[in-house]
XYZ file of C-alpha atoms in Angstrom:
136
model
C -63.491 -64.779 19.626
C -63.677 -66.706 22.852
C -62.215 -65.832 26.219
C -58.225 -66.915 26.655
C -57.912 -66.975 22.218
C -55.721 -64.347 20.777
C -55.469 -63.406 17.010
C -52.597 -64.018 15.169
C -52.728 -59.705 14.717
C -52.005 -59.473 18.589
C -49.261 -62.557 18.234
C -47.225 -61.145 15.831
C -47.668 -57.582 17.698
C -46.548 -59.711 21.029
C -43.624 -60.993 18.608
C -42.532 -57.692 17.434
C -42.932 -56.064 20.906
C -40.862 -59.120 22.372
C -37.797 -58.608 19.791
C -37.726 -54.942 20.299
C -37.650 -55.549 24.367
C -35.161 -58.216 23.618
C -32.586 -55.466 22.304
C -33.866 -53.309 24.679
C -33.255 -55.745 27.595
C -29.683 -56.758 25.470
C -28.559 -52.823 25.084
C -29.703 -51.454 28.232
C -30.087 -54.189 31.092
C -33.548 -53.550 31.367
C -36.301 -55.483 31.023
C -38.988 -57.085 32.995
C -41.670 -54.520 33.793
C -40.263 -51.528 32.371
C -40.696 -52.866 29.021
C -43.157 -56.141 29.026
C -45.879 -54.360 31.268
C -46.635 -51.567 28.962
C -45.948 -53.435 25.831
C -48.624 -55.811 27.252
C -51.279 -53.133 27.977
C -50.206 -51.822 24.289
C -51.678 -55.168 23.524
C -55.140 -55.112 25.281
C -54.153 -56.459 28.945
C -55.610 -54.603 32.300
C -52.659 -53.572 34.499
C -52.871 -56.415 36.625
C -52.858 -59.080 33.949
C -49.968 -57.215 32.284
C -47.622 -57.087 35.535
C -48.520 -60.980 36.045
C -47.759 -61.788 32.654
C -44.556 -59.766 32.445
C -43.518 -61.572 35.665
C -43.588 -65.412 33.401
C -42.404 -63.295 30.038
C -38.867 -61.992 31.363
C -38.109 -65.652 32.291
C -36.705 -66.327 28.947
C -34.838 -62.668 28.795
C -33.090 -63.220 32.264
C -31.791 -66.444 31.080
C -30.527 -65.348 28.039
C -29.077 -61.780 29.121
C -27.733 -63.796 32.274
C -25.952 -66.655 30.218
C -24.473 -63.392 27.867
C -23.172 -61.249 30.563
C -21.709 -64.062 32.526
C -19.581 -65.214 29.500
C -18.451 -61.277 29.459
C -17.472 -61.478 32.625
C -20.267 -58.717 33.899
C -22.060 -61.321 36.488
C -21.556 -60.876 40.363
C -22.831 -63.945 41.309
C -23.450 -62.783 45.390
C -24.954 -59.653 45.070
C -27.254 -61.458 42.323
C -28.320 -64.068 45.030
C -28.513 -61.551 48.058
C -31.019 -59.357 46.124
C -32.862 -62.155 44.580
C -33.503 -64.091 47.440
C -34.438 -60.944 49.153
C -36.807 -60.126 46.533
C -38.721 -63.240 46.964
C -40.514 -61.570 50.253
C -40.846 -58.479 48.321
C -42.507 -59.978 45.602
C -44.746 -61.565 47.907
C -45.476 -58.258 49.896
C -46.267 -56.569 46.430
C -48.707 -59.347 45.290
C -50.531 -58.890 48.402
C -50.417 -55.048 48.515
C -51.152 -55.455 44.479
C -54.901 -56.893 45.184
C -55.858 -54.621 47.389
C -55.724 -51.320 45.341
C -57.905 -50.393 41.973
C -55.829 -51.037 38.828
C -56.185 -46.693 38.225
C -54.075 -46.594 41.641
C -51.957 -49.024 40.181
C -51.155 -47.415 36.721
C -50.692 -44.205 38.298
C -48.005 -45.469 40.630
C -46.424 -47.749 37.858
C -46.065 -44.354 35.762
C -44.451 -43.149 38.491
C -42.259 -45.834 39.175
C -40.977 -45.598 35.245
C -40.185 -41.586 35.710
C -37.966 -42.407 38.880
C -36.615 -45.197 36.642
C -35.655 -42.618 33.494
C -34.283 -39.748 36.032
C -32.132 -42.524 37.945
C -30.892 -43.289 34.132
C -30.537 -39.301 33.842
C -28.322 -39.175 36.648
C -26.445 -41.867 36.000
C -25.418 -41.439 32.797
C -23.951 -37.549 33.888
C -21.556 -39.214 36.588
C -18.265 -39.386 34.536
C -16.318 -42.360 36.435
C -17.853 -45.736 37.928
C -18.852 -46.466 41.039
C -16.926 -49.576 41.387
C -13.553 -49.821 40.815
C -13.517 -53.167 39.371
C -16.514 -52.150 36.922
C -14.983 -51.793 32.857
């Protein structure tokens, strides 16, 4: 097969895996990374090449779990623009940082990035009121 094709196998695997991080994203309000980058290494993609292609993939999952949870009345608006503008100079930080270290580092680190994620999840879920007093 030549370089950039993909078979129709790995399409409807990307399908499947898309749908089933869809719900994920829908159930949870997760997405991005926790679910695209490993579903895209699942599919043959080196670390790098999965985070980068995550990064275009959730485009379609934010828009759609954004336009959802806004008619719900879920969105905060500021807070959503505070972080996201501040993540534009982290996201530039990480791409830098990114490059410099071998893609081993890189799993190793992303594996522990989705631990912290799970036991954050862990401790969340035992806390028996919300944190904001506004929040349903």
């Amino acid at each position: 097969m030549a370089p950039g094709l993909v078979s129709s196998t790995t399409i409807a695997i990307g399908i499947c895996l898309g749908l089933a991080a869809g719900v994920m994203a829908g159930l949870f309000g997760v997405g991005g990374g926790i679910l695209f980058v490993p579903a895209l290494v699942a599919l043959g993609l080196g670390q790098l090449e999965a985070q980068g292609t995550s990064l275009l993939a959730i485009l379609p999952t934010v828009a759609a779990g954004t336009w959802n949870q806004r008619r719900y009345g879920n969105l905060r608006v500021r807070m959503a623009v505070v972080v996201g503008l501040a993540s534009i100079v982290g996201v530039e930080i990480g791409a830098r940082i990114v490059l410099e270290l071998p893609e081993s580092i890189l799993r190793r680190l992303f594996a522990v990035l989705l631990f912290a994620v799970a036991a954050q999840l862990v401790w969340r879920a035992r806390r028996t009121r919300a944190r904001y007093s506004d929040s349903p």
